[in-house]
Amino acid sequence: MQPVPIAPMPTPLRAALLGLLALCGAYLVVPDGTARDVGNSVAGVLAMVLALAGARRLTARRRGWLVVLAGYSLWVAGDALFTVEQSYLHLTSYPLTSDVFYLSGYVVLTVGLLRLVRGRQRGMDPTPILEALIVAAGFGTVVGTFLVAPIAVDSTTSVLGRLVATAYPVGDVVLVGVLVRLWTSVGSRNPAFRFLMLSLAATTAADLVWNAFALVDPLAATPRWLDVLWLLGYVAAAAAACSPSGAALVGGETRSAPAASVGRRLAALGGAAALPGITLLVVGTLGLDIPWGVVGAGCIVLSLLVVVRIAVLVRVVEEQAVQLSALARSDGLTGAPNRRSWDHELGRAVHRAEEDGGPLTVALVDLDHFKRYNDRLGHQAGDRLLREAVAAWGALLEPGELLARYGGEEFGLLLPGVDPDEAVRRLEAMQAVTPDGQRFSAGVAVWEPGAQPGAVVERADRALYDAKHAGRGCVRVAGAGLEGTTPPVRIALQPVVDLHVGDPIGHEALSRFAEGDPESVFAEAHRVGDGSLLEAAAIAAALRRRPPQGYLSVNVSVGALISEAVAAVLPADLTGLVIEITEQTDVEEWDRVREVVADCRARGALIAVDDWGKGYSTVERFMRLRPEVVKLDRGLLDDLDDPDRQHDLRTLVGWAESMGSTVCAEGVETARQWDTLRSLGVRFGQGYLFGRPAPEPAVTD
């Protein structure tokens, strides 16, 4: 934030202040008598008139300044009255009427200064007050030892006189505390601040010196330089009030006191804590009587204040620790628990489910097309959608349930004691309140006794992918039955041969349907959201017809490969199984695809790219999957007699082999094609030449 420029002090006010300073200098050479006494009072009155005129021009916290100046004005009035009492009425009794003005000035000035300090400080932080009290307690021990205690035991003065006499150093102690409070608070160190600090320091110093002189000789005349110090305090107060920076003093910065200069605060607190010890050292060195009651009371009060200050500090540290812990477990954008909290609470929920035997359902929720929403409306709109979605969904949760931000636009839902059907109903209700008409996909899984917490999340994650590839905006439950949801599938096995020797090395499982050709049936299943279920059913049927020898090749789309349905039907040992990635569909979650492919390889499977050169079976997909087998689309076998086609295929085969892949040609129907492909380096082939697909027999009643 740029500082607000402060206008210079008006020329008339500046000239008047310079005139007052000149009057203070002249006061040093004025002879004793009426002129000196009157000059003192006139200078004080002029300073206050000038100060009030300047304060009325301030636009911020004018009342605080007026209260401060009212306190100074009471002192000026006390000076004038004291002059009349001493020089004209020759009063010798004590206390005098002027003491009422002086002591009232302490009270009013303290109140006004505290108003100014509060103007620069927001909140109810007790730290600044405690630190001011610590300084006052330390300084008060010194004043109590050297001023208050001797006055209190002075038998030549009446009880009232002693009370009034001790009130002066007590008032100075209070002023010192307020002075330190102002000094250690935060704000601009502008001219008004410096003038006010100078005024308070000069006035307090003059008061303390005068109290010391009065203690030694109550009838002694006040030194002229001491009067000048008081006048300097009045003039400095007038300069502070007349400075335009007086408004910035009380209305500018509003940071908390702990942000003030650490050096100033430590210096003040350290000095205050050392004062009782220094007092005892000085008293012992000088051989004076030690007022044990004053020193003891000061040490006790100081110790208690330090303990309270430490207690406040400890409380602040504990609160900040709680806040930091909450921040560490909360998402900064939405306020929902973050991934760290999710992992912690999931483990606790699994432990409770193990103990009580109740159900535990986990759901993963992913906002559909969030990137598109961000690109269209901007990231601020995306952030707002996330915050509003969390608020709307969270309002539907029951006690003990948890909604956490799992990552990005993905959220985790922990539902202890809820079965999958109820979880689906709960998610449908959340779907209805999602802001801006947005939709989400969700995967649901139930924790199985004895399973690790991560296992249920993995199953929910697979179900989430099923929901995404089912068209998004829907909910899928992990492990849902395949029967009755897809058309019945029959498997036909077609042999795959080694073109160099002509022997079969395996079979490809091809799906057949009574309702129509496989391509249209699978397309319709994907359109209605059951594509992964149908592909899983086809794989399960193929595994049931697995030949005793050779490998078995099964077809699966890249989207279905990462689905819960397909994962559920694949056996743990995939040795002898070739997983052919078909060309019909594509996905965005390639990181997940790579994880599943790596897992399948680790379990013994080989990866093949089906119908390469058609649909999504591109070089990019080849580079992503790094298949062991590349199956050429049958369309590439057209015009094999063309030398250019042969050159292209030879180059293609060489490139595939250089990448560690073996080439298999589909649609081999003639011996001439066989010979040509073999000469081009193609290793495997399948087609009507080697055998038509053999369907399994139909089931009859």
XYZ file of C-alpha atoms in Angstrom:
701
model
C 0.000 0.000 0.000
C 1.389 3.382 -0.933
C 1.624 5.881 1.966
C -0.771 8.807 1.853
C 1.188 12.035 1.298
C 1.032 14.469 4.243
C 0.651 18.178 3.565
C 3.160 20.526 5.221
C 2.197 22.502 8.319
C 0.505 25.825 7.430
C 2.868 28.793 7.573
C 0.932 30.746 10.283
C 0.996 27.791 12.653
C 4.666 27.198 11.974
C 5.451 30.838 12.668
C 3.473 30.745 15.909
C 5.360 27.652 17.094
C 8.691 29.273 16.306
C 7.571 32.294 18.289
C 6.737 30.061 21.246
C 10.175 28.454 21.074
C 11.737 31.911 21.092
C 9.632 32.797 24.137
C 10.933 29.681 25.926
C 14.495 30.750 25.148
C 13.802 34.248 26.426
C 12.416 32.733 29.611
C 15.938 31.673 30.567
C 17.117 35.315 30.779
C 14.006 36.928 32.261
C 14.715 38.112 35.821
C 12.896 36.535 38.712
C 9.644 38.180 39.631
C 6.235 38.892 38.213
C 7.402 39.029 34.596
C 8.883 35.560 34.825
C 5.818 34.074 36.515
C 3.399 35.712 34.086
C 5.564 34.793 31.098
C 5.504 31.143 32.144
C 1.714 31.081 32.305
C 1.279 33.088 29.103
C 3.586 30.743 27.174
C 1.642 27.705 28.382
C -1.718 29.268 27.519
C -0.524 30.305 24.057
C 0.804 26.789 23.426
C -2.569 25.250 24.317
C -4.529 27.763 22.237
C -2.292 27.000 19.298
C -2.595 23.244 19.919
C -6.400 23.351 20.065
C -6.495 25.377 16.843
C -4.309 22.776 15.137
C -6.279 19.784 16.489
C -9.567 21.186 15.177
C -8.086 21.015 11.669
C -7.456 17.259 11.884
C -9.817 14.996 9.969
C -9.137 11.730 11.822
C -9.571 10.943 15.539
C -9.916 14.581 16.445
C -11.578 13.699 19.755
C -8.552 11.729 20.929
C -6.330 14.744 20.364
C -8.762 17.062 22.096
C -8.779 14.844 25.194
C -4.961 14.797 25.233
C -4.841 18.562 24.942
C -7.451 18.876 27.688
C -5.015 17.083 29.990
C -2.213 19.467 29.017
C -4.587 22.408 29.484
C -5.339 21.311 33.051
C -1.602 21.384 33.748
C -1.321 24.869 32.235
C -4.250 25.990 34.387
C -2.530 24.432 37.399
C 0.657 26.381 36.581
C -1.274 29.661 36.449
C -3.130 28.927 39.665
C 0.083 27.820 41.396
C 1.690 31.151 40.425
C -1.221 33.022 41.995
C -1.099 30.838 45.127
C 2.648 31.301 45.609
C 3.372 34.826 44.357
C 0.203 36.685 45.270
C -1.653 34.733 47.948
C 1.533 33.437 49.588
C -0.141 30.187 50.556
C 2.063 27.705 52.418
C -0.432 24.975 53.240
C -0.333 21.693 51.341
C -2.069 20.453 49.299
C -3.321 23.435 47.284
C -6.143 23.936 44.825
C -3.653 23.823 41.976
C -2.922 20.206 42.900
C -6.444 19.304 41.848
C -5.727 20.623 38.332
C -2.357 18.913 38.153
C -3.610 15.508 39.271
C -6.724 15.755 37.075
C -4.421 16.515 34.160
C -2.661 13.177 34.682
C -5.958 11.309 34.502
C -7.311 13.147 31.453
C -3.996 12.974 29.603
C -3.715 9.227 30.243
C -7.247 8.660 28.938
C -6.518 10.723 25.821
C -3.253 8.924 25.083
C -4.939 5.548 25.419
C -7.557 6.704 22.921
C -4.774 7.596 20.505
C -3.124 4.224 21.006
C -6.417 2.413 20.409
C -6.811 4.460 17.257
C -3.666 2.792 15.971
C -4.495 -0.677 17.263
C -7.374 -2.968 16.319
C -8.603 -5.935 18.245
C -8.511 -6.976 21.895
C -4.924 -8.205 22.095
C -3.851 -7.830 25.774
C -0.158 -8.015 24.907
C 0.494 -4.253 24.534
C -1.256 -3.462 27.838
C 0.647 -6.218 29.650
C 3.957 -4.989 28.293
C 3.132 -1.417 29.313
C 2.217 -2.643 32.810
C 5.497 -4.570 33.048
C 7.430 -1.410 32.212
C 5.332 0.600 34.662
C 5.901 -2.000 37.404
C 9.671 -1.962 36.893
C 9.853 1.835 36.774
C 7.370 2.076 39.623
C 9.722 0.085 41.839
C 12.411 2.711 41.300
C 10.029 5.612 41.874
C 8.495 3.889 44.889
C 11.909 3.303 46.445
C 13.390 6.752 45.953
C 10.286 8.987 45.979
C 7.093 7.377 47.256
C 8.594 5.566 50.266
C 10.385 8.654 51.667
C 7.254 10.776 51.180
C 5.083 8.176 52.875
C 7.212 8.213 56.038
C 7.561 12.021 56.202
C 5.977 12.897 59.543
C 6.172 16.641 58.879
C 3.412 16.425 56.267
C -0.256 15.658 56.848
C -1.764 12.417 55.696
C -3.626 14.219 52.905
C -0.459 16.009 51.912
C 1.440 12.761 51.734
C -1.302 11.184 49.649
C -1.240 14.086 47.216
C 2.561 14.145 47.144
C 2.756 10.422 46.352
C 0.097 10.809 43.663
C 2.499 12.841 41.511
C 5.202 10.163 41.078
C 2.467 7.538 40.677
C 0.992 9.616 37.860
C 4.428 9.839 36.287
C 4.762 6.063 36.459
C 1.438 5.723 34.652
C 2.603 8.210 32.027
C 5.818 6.244 31.538
C 3.762 3.084 30.927
C 1.583 4.888 28.386
C 4.670 6.443 26.837
C 6.247 3.015 26.348
C 2.927 1.683 25.089
C 2.879 4.391 22.439
C 6.560 3.936 21.632
C 6.310 0.187 21.075
C 3.042 0.309 19.124
C 3.059 0.247 15.360
C 2.600 3.308 13.246
C 4.308 5.842 11.081
C 7.242 7.539 12.765
C 6.008 10.896 11.441
C 6.570 14.425 12.828
C 3.422 14.370 14.970
C 4.514 11.117 16.615
C 8.001 12.445 17.339
C 6.675 15.726 18.762
C 4.241 13.871 21.010
C 6.965 11.523 22.270
C 9.227 14.532 22.942
C 6.446 16.290 24.854
C 5.699 13.296 27.073
C 9.381 12.581 27.712
C 10.139 16.218 28.615
C 7.087 16.556 30.860
C 7.666 13.247 32.666
C 11.356 13.983 33.204
C 10.559 17.453 34.580
C 7.938 15.998 36.939
C 10.304 13.358 38.310
C 13.143 15.840 38.821
C 10.772 18.261 40.538
C 9.559 15.482 42.866
C 13.159 14.694 43.750
C 13.901 18.388 44.466
C 10.755 18.745 46.559
C 11.713 15.687 48.582
C 15.116 17.156 49.423
C 13.879 20.720 50.081
C 10.121 21.358 49.897
C 10.666 25.165 50.053
C 13.313 25.328 47.360
C 12.545 27.417 44.262
C 12.003 25.538 41.015
C 15.107 25.777 38.798
C 14.567 27.912 35.750
C 15.718 25.165 33.369
C 13.081 22.867 34.834
C 10.371 25.397 33.915
C 11.816 25.519 30.410
C 11.549 21.701 30.218
C 7.838 21.899 31.086
C 7.329 24.680 28.542
C 9.137 22.554 25.952
C 6.633 19.783 26.671
C 3.722 22.171 26.032
C 5.258 23.537 22.831
C 6.042 20.010 21.544
C 2.439 18.966 22.254
C 1.230 21.995 20.286
C 3.564 21.100 17.413
C 2.203 17.511 17.374
C -1.402 18.721 17.278
C -0.678 21.348 14.613
C 1.158 18.904 12.329
C -1.067 17.492 9.544
C 0.621 14.156 10.225
C -1.350 13.999 13.488
C -4.205 12.388 11.558
C -1.881 9.668 10.221
C -0.630 9.058 13.752
C -4.025 7.741 14.828
C -5.644 6.633 11.608
C -2.885 5.114 9.567
C -1.428 1.725 10.146
C -3.464 -0.761 12.141
C -1.269 -3.799 12.460
C -1.183 -5.649 15.723
C 1.273 -4.692 18.412
C 3.352 -7.898 18.106
C 4.335 -6.648 14.649
C 6.085 -3.643 16.231
C 9.847 -3.359 16.381
C 11.098 -6.364 18.316
C 14.184 -4.429 19.332
C 12.189 -1.601 20.953
C 9.930 -3.990 22.840
C 12.759 -6.177 24.089
C 14.718 -3.117 25.180
C 11.748 -1.773 27.132
C 10.860 -5.110 28.738
C 14.458 -6.026 29.500
C 15.131 -2.662 31.079
C 11.956 -2.844 33.164
C 12.771 -6.350 34.407
C 16.259 -5.209 35.449
C 15.128 -2.076 37.315
C 14.242 -3.741 40.667
C 17.660 -5.384 40.795
C 19.384 -2.143 39.801
C 17.416 -0.348 42.517
C 18.616 -2.752 45.197
C 22.171 -2.466 43.888
C 22.102 1.339 44.061
C 20.457 1.439 47.486
C 22.962 -1.063 48.899
C 25.913 0.767 47.352
C 24.797 4.102 48.825
C 24.101 2.520 52.203
C 20.486 3.675 52.264
C 17.638 1.992 54.052
C 15.920 -0.460 51.780
C 12.102 -0.111 51.664
C 11.569 -3.854 51.510
C 7.809 -3.523 51.246
C 8.020 -1.360 48.103
C 10.740 -3.424 46.444
C 9.049 -6.708 47.371
C 5.649 -5.547 46.123
C 7.235 -4.300 42.900
C 9.036 -7.599 42.317
C 5.854 -9.599 43.009
C 3.750 -7.464 40.691
C 6.440 -7.586 38.011
C 6.737 -11.365 38.311
C 2.977 -11.859 38.099
C 2.760 -9.639 35.022
C 5.613 -11.538 33.369
C 3.864 -14.840 34.137
C 0.606 -13.518 32.656
C 2.529 -12.274 29.598
C 4.102 -15.718 29.172
C 0.679 -17.338 29.600
C -0.728 -15.114 26.852
C 2.238 -15.974 24.648
C 1.753 -19.702 25.286
C -1.956 -19.395 24.492
C -1.176 -17.580 21.249
C 1.377 -20.233 20.305
C -1.131 -23.003 21.058
C -3.844 -21.268 19.014
C -1.432 -20.770 16.143
C -0.390 -24.411 16.390
C -4.043 -25.439 16.146
C -4.544 -23.096 13.198
C -1.423 -24.400 11.464
C -2.560 -27.958 12.084
C -5.970 -27.105 10.620
C -4.331 -25.438 7.632
C -2.100 -28.469 7.129
C -5.192 -30.702 7.032
C -7.467 -28.349 5.088
C -7.625 -27.357 1.467
C -6.754 -23.694 1.160
C -9.275 -23.006 -1.607
C -12.418 -24.845 -0.527
C -11.844 -25.271 3.210
C -12.581 -28.987 2.880
C -10.236 -31.567 4.425
C -7.292 -32.238 2.140
C -5.666 -35.457 0.930
C -3.672 -35.769 4.148
C -6.842 -35.603 6.249
C -8.553 -38.038 3.894
C -5.829 -40.648 4.335
C -5.917 -40.213 8.118
C -9.703 -40.411 8.416
C -9.932 -43.336 5.978
C -7.585 -45.349 8.169
C -9.626 -44.507 11.260
C -12.885 -45.424 9.505
C -11.477 -48.775 8.393
C -10.336 -49.473 11.958
C -13.802 -48.688 13.321
C -15.442 -50.847 10.647
C -13.177 -53.732 11.619
C -14.213 -53.346 15.256
C -17.984 -52.943 14.867
C -18.445 -54.935 11.652
C -20.566 -52.242 10.003
C -20.422 -51.289 6.324
C -18.028 -48.638 5.060
C -18.620 -47.098 1.648
C -16.153 -44.890 -0.183
C -16.942 -42.720 -3.198
C -14.731 -40.677 -5.497
C -16.404 -37.705 -7.180
C -14.955 -35.910 -10.214
C -16.483 -32.763 -11.721
C -17.100 -33.379 -15.414
C -15.212 -31.310 -17.981
C -13.760 -29.001 -15.328
C -10.869 -27.962 -17.552
C -13.334 -26.939 -20.234
C -15.265 -24.935 -17.608
C -12.043 -23.191 -16.552
C -11.030 -22.419 -20.124
C -14.460 -21.025 -20.951
C -15.132 -18.920 -17.819
C -11.689 -18.415 -16.296
C -9.894 -19.836 -13.289
C -11.665 -17.554 -10.826
C -14.987 -19.001 -11.930
C -13.502 -22.487 -11.594
C -12.345 -21.729 -8.059
C -15.782 -20.387 -7.200
C -17.410 -23.547 -8.576
C -15.191 -25.717 -6.370
C -15.979 -23.669 -3.253
C -19.719 -23.590 -3.893
C -19.815 -27.299 -4.760
C -18.092 -28.205 -1.484
C -20.520 -26.021 0.448
C -23.564 -27.522 -1.293
C -22.394 -31.122 -0.967
C -21.208 -30.700 2.596
C -24.665 -29.516 3.650
C -26.047 -32.962 2.764
C -23.616 -34.931 4.909
C -24.572 -36.611 8.137
C -22.445 -36.452 11.310
C -19.379 -38.675 11.003
C -19.276 -38.482 7.196
C -16.419 -36.768 5.401
C -16.032 -34.866 2.144
C -12.391 -34.174 1.256
C -10.643 -32.638 -1.704
C -8.741 -35.574 -3.121
C -6.914 -33.549 -5.759
C -7.785 -31.011 -8.454
C -11.491 -31.319 -9.216
C -11.695 -34.761 -7.586
C -13.228 -35.290 -4.136
C -13.443 -38.219 -1.753
C -16.578 -39.138 0.179
C -16.349 -41.302 3.290
C -19.668 -42.830 4.369
C -19.385 -45.036 7.483
C -22.410 -47.256 8.104
C -23.848 -46.621 4.618
C -24.462 -49.377 2.065
C -23.848 -48.881 -1.696
C -27.517 -48.308 -2.554
C -27.813 -45.520 0.010
C -24.480 -44.105 -1.179
C -25.838 -43.925 -4.738
C -28.965 -42.118 -3.503
C -26.779 -39.709 -1.550
C -24.661 -39.009 -4.621
C -27.755 -38.413 -6.730
C -28.876 -35.819 -4.179
C -25.429 -34.199 -4.410
C -25.704 -34.250 -8.190
C -28.935 -32.245 -7.956
C -27.363 -29.408 -5.906
C -24.123 -29.079 -7.867
C -23.793 -25.340 -8.758
C -24.144 -23.828 -12.226
C -25.882 -26.898 -13.590
C -22.607 -28.816 -13.604
C -22.464 -32.603 -13.362
C -20.026 -35.042 -11.868
C -19.004 -38.663 -12.322
C -18.675 -40.872 -9.263
C -17.317 -44.282 -8.397
C -18.512 -46.182 -5.328
C -16.827 -49.073 -3.540
C -17.470 -50.948 -0.299
C -14.605 -51.805 2.009
C -14.124 -55.558 2.324
C -13.092 -56.943 5.735
C -9.376 -57.551 5.953
C -8.529 -55.277 3.022
C -6.135 -52.360 3.299
C -7.626 -48.835 3.191
C -5.979 -48.165 -0.162
C -7.710 -51.131 -1.757
C -11.201 -49.677 -1.399
C -10.013 -46.359 -2.845
C -8.477 -48.175 -5.805
C -11.748 -49.973 -6.486
C -13.697 -46.727 -6.214
C -11.190 -45.154 -8.601
C -11.811 -47.867 -11.178
C -15.559 -47.441 -10.780
C -15.063 -43.701 -11.329
C -13.352 -44.403 -14.633
C -16.258 -46.661 -15.547
C -18.604 -43.745 -14.883
C -16.502 -41.429 -17.022
C -16.409 -43.819 -19.946
C -20.089 -44.505 -19.598
C -20.728 -40.931 -20.734
C -20.023 -39.030 -17.485
C -22.607 -37.485 -15.202
C -23.415 -40.861 -13.628
C -22.505 -43.140 -10.703
C -20.950 -46.589 -10.973
C -20.579 -49.116 -8.147
C -17.479 -51.304 -8.064
C -18.159 -55.021 -8.359
C -21.702 -54.630 -9.676
C -22.906 -57.857 -11.359
C -22.571 -58.207 -15.134
C -25.465 -60.581 -15.644
C -28.689 -59.155 -16.920
C -27.169 -55.793 -17.882
C -25.613 -56.717 -21.238
C -26.646 -58.894 -24.182
C -25.404 -62.495 -24.056
C -22.070 -62.985 -25.780
C -20.676 -66.056 -27.545
C -17.001 -66.519 -28.304
C -15.482 -67.654 -31.594
C -11.790 -68.638 -31.621
C -9.648 -67.903 -34.672
C -6.144 -69.369 -34.892
C -3.019 -67.223 -35.171
C -0.121 -68.913 -36.996
C 3.606 -68.444 -37.356
C 3.987 -67.431 -41.031
C 7.476 -68.936 -41.257
C 6.403 -72.495 -40.362
C 2.609 -72.367 -40.660
C 1.936 -73.761 -37.183
C -0.731 -72.271 -34.870
C 0.698 -70.452 -31.868
C -2.529 -69.189 -30.306
C -6.075 -68.002 -30.816
C -7.904 -64.691 -30.840
C -11.267 -64.611 -29.049
C -13.874 -62.870 -31.198
C -17.303 -61.864 -29.802
C -20.535 -62.849 -31.476
C -24.069 -61.628 -30.677
C -27.499 -62.775 -31.717
C -28.698 -59.145 -31.811
C -26.337 -58.004 -34.575
C -22.756 -57.585 -35.702
C -20.190 -57.115 -32.887
C -19.125 -53.614 -33.912
C -22.668 -52.186 -33.708
C -23.490 -54.038 -30.458
C -20.363 -52.752 -28.720
C -20.991 -49.230 -30.062
C -24.529 -49.229 -28.668
C -23.309 -50.538 -25.300
C -20.770 -47.732 -25.059
C -23.426 -45.208 -26.055
C -25.706 -46.180 -23.149
C -22.840 -46.470 -20.656
C -22.503 -50.266 -20.547
C -19.512 -50.625 -22.852
C -17.050 -51.590 -20.120
C -19.538 -54.106 -18.700
C -20.048 -55.759 -22.104
C -16.312 -55.927 -22.787
C -15.773 -57.474 -19.356
C -18.481 -60.043 -20.098
C -16.779 -60.876 -23.412
C -13.402 -61.341 -21.701
C -14.956 -63.543 -19.040
C -16.572 -65.688 -21.742
C -13.276 -65.915 -23.652
C -11.416 -67.065 -20.550
C -13.962 -69.831 -20.094
C -13.138 -71.082 -23.655
C -9.404 -70.723 -23.247
C -7.623 -73.474 -25.265
C -5.280 -75.777 -23.359
C -2.305 -74.842 -25.570
C -1.017 -71.605 -27.072
C -1.825 -68.107 -26.045
C -5.269 -66.500 -25.946
C -5.755 -62.997 -27.335
C -8.667 -60.908 -26.012
C -9.865 -57.541 -27.264
C -10.453 -54.580 -24.962
C -10.792 -50.859 -25.542
C -8.328 -48.614 -23.782
C -11.132 -47.083 -21.724
C -12.505 -50.439 -20.579
C -9.011 -51.664 -19.709
C -8.860 -49.255 -16.752
C -12.399 -49.974 -15.624
C -13.451 -51.808 -12.484
C -15.524 -54.250 -14.540
C -12.574 -55.511 -16.615
C -10.246 -55.568 -13.602
C -12.763 -57.787 -11.815
C -12.742 -60.519 -14.501
C -9.010 -60.668 -15.239
C -7.268 -63.440 -13.270
C -4.290 -62.745 -11.065
C -1.993 -64.769 -13.355
C -2.116 -63.432 -16.900
C 0.572 -65.675 -18.321
C -0.326 -66.750 -21.862
C -2.819 -63.915 -22.320
C -2.445 -61.233 -24.982
C -4.450 -58.075 -24.339
C -5.307 -56.423 -27.653
C -6.024 -52.710 -27.353
C -8.712 -51.930 -29.930
C -8.868 -48.814 -32.030
C -12.431 -47.635 -31.376
C -12.021 -45.374 -28.322
C -9.500 -43.099 -26.694
C -9.049 -41.683 -23.193
C -7.533 -38.681 -21.480
C -6.188 -40.567 -18.434
C -3.018 -41.956 -20.000
C -1.190 -41.989 -16.682
C -3.789 -44.432 -15.397
C -3.563 -46.483 -18.619
C 0.204 -46.804 -18.246
C -0.240 -47.994 -14.654
C -2.729 -50.712 -15.674
C -0.634 -51.832 -18.644
C 2.455 -52.084 -16.439
C 0.468 -54.113 -13.895
C -0.806 -56.491 -16.584
C 2.721 -57.021 -17.902
C 3.955 -57.692 -14.373
C 1.291 -60.388 -14.062
C 2.454 -62.131 -17.278
C 0.360 -60.585 -20.074
C 1.578 -59.328 -23.439
C 0.181 -56.119 -24.913
C -0.911 -55.851 -28.527
C -2.219 -52.951 -30.600
C -5.172 -54.109 -32.722
C -5.966 -52.888 -36.245
C -2.916 -50.655 -36.420
C -3.360 -48.022 -39.087
C -7.091 -47.560 -38.412
C -9.088 -45.387 -36.004
C -7.133 -44.437 -32.850
C -4.391 -47.012 -33.521
C -1.825 -44.403 -34.430
C 1.909 -43.986 -33.958
C 1.180 -41.890 -30.865
C -0.746 -44.744 -29.255
C 2.068 -47.123 -30.201
C 4.583 -44.828 -28.476
C 2.422 -44.670 -25.350
C 1.746 -48.416 -25.048
C 5.025 -49.889 -26.380
C 3.238 -53.147 -27.354
C 4.930 -56.492 -27.785
C 2.659 -57.242 -30.791
C 1.443 -54.952 -33.564
C -1.554 -56.262 -35.532
C -1.824 -54.698 -38.974
C -5.301 -53.697 -40.112
C -6.603 -55.905 -42.906
C -6.926 -52.831 -45.127
C -3.116 -52.620 -45.327
C -3.068 -55.975 -47.148
C -4.816 -54.557 -50.207
C -2.682 -54.336 -53.370
C 0.162 -56.399 -51.930
C 1.473 -56.822 -55.480
C 2.154 -53.079 -55.662
C 5.906 -52.470 -55.161
C 5.204 -49.193 -53.319
C 2.855 -50.981 -50.910
C 5.472 -53.672 -50.329
C 8.137 -51.013 -49.681
C 5.867 -49.244 -47.200
C 5.048 -52.457 -45.350
C 8.712 -53.523 -45.232
C 9.608 -50.142 -43.761
C 6.757 -50.382 -41.281
C 7.787 -53.872 -40.165
C 11.403 -52.800 -39.760
C 10.389 -49.804 -37.652
C 8.102 -51.940 -35.446
C 10.838 -54.519 -34.883
C 13.308 -51.741 -34.051
C 10.880 -50.714 -31.306
C 10.809 -54.273 -29.914
C 7.445 -55.311 -31.396
C 6.456 -58.346 -33.447
C 4.095 -57.767 -36.396
C 0.960 -59.834 -36.984
C -1.157 -59.405 -40.127
C -4.936 -59.794 -40.013
C -7.144 -60.841 -42.944
C -4.740 -63.265 -44.666
C -6.943 -65.063 -47.210
C -4.623 -66.300 -49.995
C -1.355 -68.185 -50.233
C 0.100 -65.333 -52.294
C -0.586 -62.912 -49.430
C 1.087 -65.375 -47.071
C 4.225 -65.591 -49.212
C 4.430 -61.829 -49.695
C 3.963 -61.047 -46.013
C 6.567 -63.618 -45.054
C 9.020 -62.088 -47.514
C 8.378 -58.636 -46.033
C 9.318 -59.847 -42.542
C 5.834 -60.177 -41.038
C 6.108 -62.893 -38.367
C 2.500 -63.859 -37.515
C -0.812 -63.910 -39.362
C -4.447 -64.861 -39.081
C -7.333 -65.034 -41.506
C -9.630 -67.352 -43.425
C -6.605 -68.969 -45.067
C -5.627 -70.503 -41.733
C -9.064 -71.036 -40.237
C -12.409 -69.390 -39.809
C -13.544 -68.333 -36.301
C -15.066 -71.341 -34.570
C -18.047 -70.312 -32.414
C -18.924 -72.080 -29.217
C -22.077 -74.154 -29.417
C -25.327 -72.417 -28.501
C -26.884 -73.241 -25.172
C -30.084 -75.312 -25.553
C -32.728 -76.189 -23.035
